[in-house]
Amino acid sequence: MDEYINAAVEQFRELLCQQAARQARMEKNAPAKDFARAEKTVIGVIGGDGIGPIIMAQALRVLEKLLKEELERGRVELRQIDGLTIENRLAQGKAVPEDVLAQIKACDVLLKGPTTTPKGGSMESANVTLRRELDLYANVRPVSIPEEGIDWIFYRENTEGEYALGSRGIELPGKLTMDFKVTTDAGTRRIARAAFEYAKANGKKSVSIVTKANIMKKTDGMFSRICHEVAADYPEIQAEDWYIDIMTANLVNERIRNQFQVFLLPNLYGDIITDEAAQIQGGVGTAGSANIGDSYAMFEAIHGSAPRKIENGEGDYANPASILKAAEMLLRHIAMAEKADRLAAAMRECIETEKRVVVTGHRDGATCREFTDYLLEKL
Ligand code: IPM
Ligand code: MG
């Protein structure tokens, strides 16, 4: 056992040094890109696995229509990036193969379909790798149910917490395993800033800081403390502390849930609660997700690659709503809010009011392409 313990201590030392170096790097981050002034914006398009390429083909039809003029003028480019498939990743033994990462880094923003994460083994999720490599620290997920007065937005920290070292835990073989959770000052400050800036710009009255600081005293304790320090710069916005367990209950409490506005949380709690919130909205297939950093941003469907749907032969019936919401967020991010509004209005008409063509995700509903034909009529 001693030799394992010694090796583990050595490993821990290395992890700690790396994370301390990352914290120091974050302190000198460059200012964010200004898309309104960009001469050209390159949108990388990554289909991904399973139902990914199917829903992405439809999202592309929508973007091509909305961006027709910009594409013709060369103001915007839609650039297909292949190779982020589970087959290629397994063959190369890399979560994101280097040549693919280089292509990705040559773009400004990305629209990405779901990618399969191998269970067990040591290969990291492509999402997690990309979030880290591109330093996409804010995972922003809106959920809205207008008839209930629900208008939530989740600011999930996206590069730290349980995810930072999730593939680099420690093991005393057969006896004991240990994973790590990392919270840094700079990493927390920047996500808190993003959430409060959003709240301020959008007239929100409160930000709910959600942790389990009663148990995870160091990491969540620090997260909560720094969020309150940032909150002090926004006296008009109320900063409330909640624990994640009661907050998951609050979201299914119809009497009180519509009073929450902006949620600010560490990575794993944000992961879990945003699936719950998406389900309340109508299913995980209905929500979009933005991963935003200062140099890059990646917009994706919140759901997975749905391998069962492909096995059942129901891939064509997949719901494109989530990737379309992601496309809407992408347009907003690159300073094309008017086009984003048009897409959102058409989506509302198709999904909430008129509902002439309905996707159920199964054979009893419309296909992804049929729904998109309908949506294109409304654009
Ligand atoms: C999400 C997903 C990812 C996550 C997976 C695919 C790694 O669940 O974007 O919420 O855990 O962050
Ligand atoms: Mg998730």
Coordinates of C-alpha atoms and ligand atoms in Angstrom, one line a residue:
M1 CA 0.0 0.0 0.0
D2 CA 2.8 2.4 0.9
E3 CA 4.0 2.7 -2.6
Y4 CA 0.5 3.5 -3.9
I5 CA 0.2 6.2 -1.2
N6 CA 3.5 7.7 -2.1
A7 CA 2.6 7.7 -5.8
A8 CA -0.8 9.3 -5.0
V9 CA 0.9 12.0 -2.9
E10 CA 3.2 12.8 -5.8
Q11 CA 0.3 12.9 -8.2
F12 CA -1.6 15.3 -5.8
R13 CA 1.4 17.6 -5.6
E14 CA 1.5 17.8 -9.4
L15 CA -2.2 18.5 -9.6
L16 CA -2.0 21.2 -7.0
C17 CA 0.9 23.0 -8.8
Q18 CA -1.0 22.8 -12.2
Q19 CA -4.2 24.2 -10.7
A20 CA -2.3 27.0 -8.9
A21 CA -0.7 27.9 -12.2
R22 CA -4.1 27.9 -13.9
Q23 CA -5.5 30.3 -11.2
A24 CA -2.5 32.6 -11.8
R25 CA -3.1 32.6 -15.6
M26 CA -6.7 33.5 -15.1
E27 CA -5.8 36.6 -13.2
K28 CA -4.4 38.1 -16.4
N29 CA -7.1 37.2 -18.8
A30 CA -7.5 39.3 -22.0
P31 CA -10.6 41.4 -22.6
A32 CA -13.5 39.7 -24.4
K33 CA -13.8 39.9 -28.2
D34 CA -16.1 42.6 -29.6
F35 CA -18.2 40.9 -32.4
A36 CA -20.1 44.1 -33.3
R37 CA -16.8 45.5 -34.7
A38 CA -15.5 42.3 -36.3
E39 CA -14.9 42.3 -40.1
K40 CA -15.6 38.6 -40.3
T41 CA -17.0 36.0 -38.0
V42 CA -16.2 32.4 -38.5
I43 CA -18.7 30.0 -37.1
G44 CA -17.3 26.4 -36.8
V45 CA -20.0 23.8 -37.2
I46 CA -19.5 20.4 -35.5
G47 CA -22.1 17.7 -36.0
G48 CA -20.9 15.4 -33.3
D49 CA -22.3 11.8 -32.7
G50 CA -25.6 10.0 -32.8
I51 CA -28.5 12.4 -33.5
G52 CA -26.0 15.3 -33.7
P53 CA -25.4 15.4 -37.5
I54 CA -29.2 14.9 -38.0
I55 CA -30.2 17.9 -36.0
M56 CA -27.2 20.0 -37.1
A57 CA -28.1 19.6 -40.8
Q58 CA -31.4 21.3 -40.0
A59 CA -29.9 24.0 -37.8
L60 CA -27.6 24.8 -40.8
R61 CA -30.6 25.3 -43.1
V62 CA -31.9 27.8 -40.6
L63 CA -28.6 29.6 -40.3
E64 CA -28.1 29.7 -44.0
K65 CA -31.5 31.4 -44.4
L66 CA -31.0 33.9 -41.6
L67 CA -27.4 34.8 -42.6
K68 CA -27.9 34.6 -46.4
E69 CA -26.7 38.1 -47.0
E70 CA -23.7 38.0 -44.6
L71 CA -22.6 34.6 -46.0
E72 CA -22.7 36.0 -49.6
R73 CA -20.7 39.1 -48.5
G74 CA -18.2 37.0 -46.6
R75 CA -19.0 38.8 -43.4
V76 CA -19.8 35.4 -41.9
E77 CA -18.5 32.0 -42.7
L78 CA -20.0 28.7 -41.7
R79 CA -17.1 26.3 -41.5
Q80 CA -17.7 22.6 -41.3
I81 CA -15.4 20.8 -38.9
D82 CA -15.2 17.0 -39.2
G83 CA -13.4 14.6 -37.0
L84 CA -15.1 15.2 -33.6
T85 CA -16.7 11.8 -33.8
I86 CA -16.5 9.0 -31.2
E87 CA -14.9 6.7 -33.9
N88 CA -12.1 9.2 -34.7
R89 CA -11.6 10.1 -31.0
L90 CA -11.3 6.5 -30.0
A91 CA -9.0 5.7 -32.9
Q92 CA -6.7 8.6 -32.0
G93 CA -7.1 8.0 -28.2
K94 CA -7.8 11.7 -27.7
A95 CA -11.0 13.4 -26.4
V96 CA -10.3 16.2 -29.0
P97 CA -7.7 15.2 -31.6
E98 CA -5.1 17.8 -32.1
D99 CA -5.8 18.6 -35.7
V100 CA -9.5 19.1 -34.8
L101 CA -8.6 21.4 -31.9
A102 CA -6.5 23.5 -34.3
Q103 CA -9.4 23.8 -36.7
I104 CA -11.7 24.8 -33.8
K105 CA -9.2 27.4 -32.6
A106 CA -9.2 29.0 -36.0
C107 CA -12.9 29.8 -35.6
D108 CA -14.5 32.6 -33.5
V109 CA -17.6 30.7 -32.3
L110 CA -18.8 27.1 -32.5
L111 CA -22.2 25.4 -33.0
K112 CA -21.8 21.9 -31.7
G113 CA -23.9 18.8 -31.7
P114 CA -23.8 16.3 -28.8
T115 CA -20.7 14.1 -28.5
T116 CA -20.6 10.7 -26.9
T117 CA -18.6 10.3 -23.7
P118 CA -17.2 6.9 -23.1
K119 CA -18.1 5.6 -19.7
G120 CA -15.2 4.5 -17.5
G121 CA -11.7 4.3 -19.0
S122 CA -9.7 7.5 -18.9
M123 CA -10.9 9.4 -22.0
E124 CA -12.4 12.7 -21.0
S125 CA -15.6 14.0 -22.4
A126 CA -15.0 16.2 -25.5
N127 CA -17.2 18.9 -24.0
V128 CA -15.1 19.1 -20.9
T129 CA -11.9 19.1 -22.9
L130 CA -13.2 21.9 -25.2
R131 CA -14.5 23.9 -22.3
R132 CA -11.1 23.7 -20.7
E133 CA -9.0 24.2 -23.9
L134 CA -11.0 27.2 -25.0
D135 CA -11.5 28.4 -21.4
L136 CA -15.2 28.6 -21.8
Y137 CA -16.0 29.5 -18.2
A138 CA -19.6 30.5 -18.3
N139 CA -22.2 27.9 -19.1
V140 CA -25.4 29.9 -19.7
R141 CA -28.7 28.1 -19.9
P142 CA -32.0 29.9 -20.2
V143 CA -35.3 28.2 -19.4
S144 CA -38.6 29.9 -19.9
I145 CA -42.3 29.0 -19.5
P146 CA -44.1 32.2 -20.2
E147 CA -47.6 30.9 -19.2
E148 CA -46.2 30.2 -15.7
G149 CA -44.2 33.4 -15.5
I150 CA -41.0 31.4 -15.4
D151 CA -37.9 33.2 -16.9
W152 CA -34.8 31.5 -15.5
I153 CA -31.2 31.8 -16.5
F154 CA -28.5 29.6 -15.1
Y155 CA -24.9 30.8 -14.9
R156 CA -23.0 27.6 -14.3
E157 CA -19.3 27.7 -13.7
N158 CA -17.9 25.6 -16.5
T159 CA -14.2 24.8 -16.1
E160 CA -13.7 24.0 -12.4
G161 CA -15.4 22.1 -9.6
E162 CA -15.7 18.4 -10.0
Y163 CA -14.9 18.7 -13.7
A164 CA -11.4 20.2 -13.5
L165 CA -9.8 16.9 -12.4
G166 CA -12.6 14.5 -13.0
S167 CA -10.4 12.1 -15.0
R168 CA -7.4 12.5 -12.7
G169 CA -8.6 11.1 -9.4
I170 CA -6.5 8.9 -7.1
E171 CA -6.8 5.2 -6.5
L172 CA -5.5 2.6 -4.0
P173 CA -6.4 -0.2 -6.3
G174 CA -9.4 -2.2 -5.3
K175 CA -9.6 -0.4 -1.9
L176 CA -10.1 3.3 -2.2
T177 CA -10.8 6.0 -4.7
M178 CA -10.7 9.8 -4.4
D179 CA -11.7 12.5 -6.8
F180 CA -11.1 16.2 -6.5
K181 CA -13.1 19.4 -6.6
V182 CA -11.4 22.6 -7.4
T183 CA -12.6 26.2 -6.7
T184 CA -10.4 29.1 -7.5
D185 CA -10.6 32.8 -6.7
A186 CA -10.3 34.0 -10.2
G187 CA -12.5 31.2 -11.6
T188 CA -15.3 32.1 -9.3
R189 CA -15.0 35.8 -9.6
R190 CA -15.4 35.7 -13.4
I191 CA -18.5 33.6 -13.4
A192 CA -20.0 35.7 -10.7
R193 CA -19.2 38.8 -12.6
A194 CA -20.9 37.4 -15.7
A195 CA -24.1 36.5 -13.8
F196 CA -24.4 39.9 -12.1
E197 CA -23.6 41.7 -15.3
Y198 CA -26.4 39.8 -17.0
A199 CA -28.8 40.6 -14.1
K200 CA -28.0 44.2 -14.3
A201 CA -28.3 44.5 -18.0
N202 CA -31.6 42.7 -18.0
G203 CA -33.3 44.4 -15.1
K204 CA -33.2 41.3 -12.8
K205 CA -33.8 41.9 -9.2
S206 CA -32.1 38.8 -7.7
V207 CA -29.3 36.3 -8.1
S208 CA -29.6 33.0 -6.3
I209 CA -26.2 31.6 -5.4
V210 CA -26.6 27.8 -5.1
T211 CA -24.0 25.7 -3.3
K212 CA -23.7 23.0 -0.6
A213 CA -21.4 25.1 1.5
N214 CA -22.7 23.5 4.7
I215 CA -20.9 20.3 3.6
M216 CA -18.3 21.3 1.0
K217 CA -16.8 23.9 3.3
K218 CA -13.7 24.8 1.5
T219 CA -14.8 24.8 -2.2
D220 CA -18.4 25.9 -2.0
G221 CA -17.6 28.1 1.0
M222 CA -15.2 30.0 -1.1
F223 CA -17.6 30.1 -4.1
S224 CA -20.3 31.6 -2.0
R225 CA -18.0 34.1 -0.3
I226 CA -16.6 35.4 -3.6
C227 CA -20.0 35.6 -5.2
H228 CA -21.1 37.9 -2.3
E229 CA -17.9 40.0 -2.8
V230 CA -18.8 40.5 -6.4
A231 CA -22.5 41.1 -5.5
A232 CA -21.4 44.1 -3.4
D233 CA -20.7 45.9 -6.7
Y234 CA -24.4 45.5 -7.6
P235 CA -26.3 46.9 -4.6
E236 CA -29.6 47.1 -6.6
I237 CA -29.5 43.3 -7.0
Q238 CA -30.3 41.0 -4.2
A239 CA -27.8 38.1 -3.7
E240 CA -29.5 35.1 -2.0
D241 CA -27.8 32.0 -0.7
W242 CA -29.5 28.6 -1.3
Y243 CA -28.4 25.0 -0.9
I244 CA -28.6 22.8 -3.9
D245 CA -30.9 20.2 -2.3
I246 CA -33.7 22.6 -1.4
M247 CA -33.2 24.4 -4.7
T248 CA -33.9 21.3 -6.7
A249 CA -37.1 20.9 -4.6
N250 CA -38.0 24.6 -5.2
L251 CA -37.9 24.1 -8.9
V252 CA -40.8 21.6 -8.7
N253 CA -42.7 23.8 -6.3
E254 CA -45.2 25.5 -8.6
R255 CA -46.1 28.0 -5.9
I256 CA -42.7 29.6 -5.6
R257 CA -40.6 28.7 -8.6
N258 CA -41.4 31.6 -10.8
Q259 CA -39.9 34.1 -8.3
F260 CA -36.3 32.9 -9.1
Q261 CA -34.5 34.7 -11.9
V262 CA -30.8 34.3 -12.2
F263 CA -29.0 31.2 -10.7
L264 CA -25.3 31.2 -10.1
L265 CA -23.7 27.9 -9.3
P266 CA -20.6 25.7 -9.3
N267 CA -20.2 23.2 -12.2
L268 CA -21.7 19.9 -11.1
Y269 CA -24.8 21.4 -9.4
G270 CA -25.3 23.5 -12.5
D271 CA -25.1 20.4 -14.6
I272 CA -27.7 18.6 -12.7
I273 CA -30.2 21.4 -12.0
T274 CA -30.2 22.6 -15.6
D275 CA -31.4 19.2 -16.8
E276 CA -34.2 19.4 -14.2
A277 CA -35.1 22.9 -15.4
A278 CA -35.0 21.9 -19.0
Q279 CA -37.3 19.0 -18.2
I280 CA -39.7 21.4 -16.5
Q281 CA -39.7 23.5 -19.7
G282 CA -40.7 20.5 -21.8
G283 CA -37.7 18.1 -22.0
V284 CA -34.0 18.3 -22.3
G285 CA -34.4 18.4 -26.1
T286 CA -35.9 21.9 -25.7
A287 CA -33.1 23.8 -24.1
G288 CA -30.1 25.5 -25.5
S289 CA -26.7 26.0 -23.9
A290 CA -24.0 28.5 -24.3
N291 CA -20.4 28.0 -23.2
I292 CA -18.8 31.5 -23.1
G293 CA -15.2 32.5 -22.6
D294 CA -13.4 35.7 -23.4
S295 CA -11.8 34.4 -26.6
Y296 CA -14.2 31.8 -27.8
A297 CA -17.8 30.7 -27.4
M298 CA -19.4 27.4 -28.1
F299 CA -23.2 26.8 -28.4
E300 CA -24.6 23.4 -28.1
A301 CA -27.7 21.3 -27.5
I302 CA -28.1 20.5 -23.8
H303 CA -28.9 16.8 -24.4
G304 CA -26.7 13.9 -25.3
S305 CA -26.2 12.0 -28.6
A306 CA -29.2 9.7 -27.9
P307 CA -27.6 6.4 -29.2
R308 CA -30.8 4.5 -28.3
K309 CA -32.7 6.7 -30.7
I310 CA -30.3 5.8 -33.5
E311 CA -30.5 2.1 -32.6
N312 CA -34.3 2.2 -32.8
G313 CA -34.1 3.9 -36.2
E314 CA -35.8 7.0 -34.7
G315 CA -32.9 9.4 -35.3
D316 CA -34.8 11.4 -37.9
Y317 CA -37.5 12.1 -35.3
A318 CA -35.0 13.8 -33.0
N319 CA -36.1 17.3 -31.7
P320 CA -34.0 20.1 -33.2
A321 CA -35.3 22.6 -30.7
S322 CA -32.3 22.5 -28.5
I323 CA -29.7 23.0 -31.2
L324 CA -31.9 25.8 -32.7
K325 CA -32.0 27.5 -29.3
A326 CA -28.3 27.2 -29.2
A327 CA -28.1 28.8 -32.7
E328 CA -30.3 31.6 -31.4
M329 CA -27.9 32.2 -28.5
L330 CA -25.0 32.1 -30.9
L331 CA -26.5 34.9 -33.1
R332 CA -27.1 37.0 -30.1
H333 CA -23.5 36.5 -29.0
I334 CA -22.1 37.6 -32.3
A335 CA -24.1 40.9 -32.1
M336 CA -26.9 39.8 -34.4
A337 CA -29.7 40.2 -31.9
E338 CA -32.3 41.1 -34.6
K339 CA -31.8 37.7 -36.4
A340 CA -31.8 35.9 -33.0
D341 CA -35.2 37.6 -32.2
R342 CA -36.6 36.5 -35.6
L343 CA -35.6 32.9 -34.9
A344 CA -37.0 33.0 -31.4
A345 CA -40.3 34.5 -32.6
A346 CA -40.6 31.8 -35.3
M347 CA -39.8 29.1 -32.8
R348 CA -42.4 30.4 -30.4
E349 CA -45.0 30.4 -33.1
C350 CA -44.2 26.8 -34.2
I351 CA -43.8 25.3 -30.7
E352 CA -46.1 27.3 -28.5
T353 CA -48.9 28.9 -30.4
E354 CA -49.7 27.5 -33.8
K355 CA -48.2 24.0 -33.4
R356 CA -49.1 22.7 -36.8
V357 CA -46.1 20.3 -37.0
V358 CA -45.1 18.7 -33.7
V359 CA -42.0 16.8 -32.9
T360 CA -42.3 14.2 -30.2
G361 CA -38.9 12.6 -30.5
H362 CA -40.6 9.4 -31.8
R363 CA -42.3 8.0 -34.8
D364 CA -45.7 9.3 -33.8
G365 CA -44.4 12.9 -34.4
A366 CA -42.9 14.8 -37.2
T367 CA -39.3 14.4 -38.3
C368 CA -36.7 16.9 -37.6
R369 CA -36.6 17.9 -41.3
E370 CA -40.4 18.3 -41.4
F371 CA -40.4 20.6 -38.4
T372 CA -37.6 22.6 -39.9
D373 CA -39.5 23.0 -43.2
Y374 CA -42.4 24.4 -41.1
L375 CA -40.0 26.7 -39.2
L376 CA -38.4 28.0 -42.4
E377 CA -41.9 29.0 -43.7
K378 CA -42.2 31.3 -40.6
L379 CA -38.8 32.9 -40.9
Ligands
IPM1 C1 -23.9 19.0 -20.1 C2 -23.5 17.6 -20.3 C3 -22.0 17.4 -20.1 C4 -21.7 17.9 -18.7 C5 -21.5 16.0 -20.4 C6 -21.9 15.6 -21.8 C7 -20.0 16.0 -20.2 O1 -24.2 16.8 -19.3 O2 -23.4 19.8 -20.9 O3 -24.6 19.4 -19.2 O4 -21.7 17.1 -17.8 O5 -21.3 19.0 -18.5
MG2 MG -25.6 17.9 -18.2

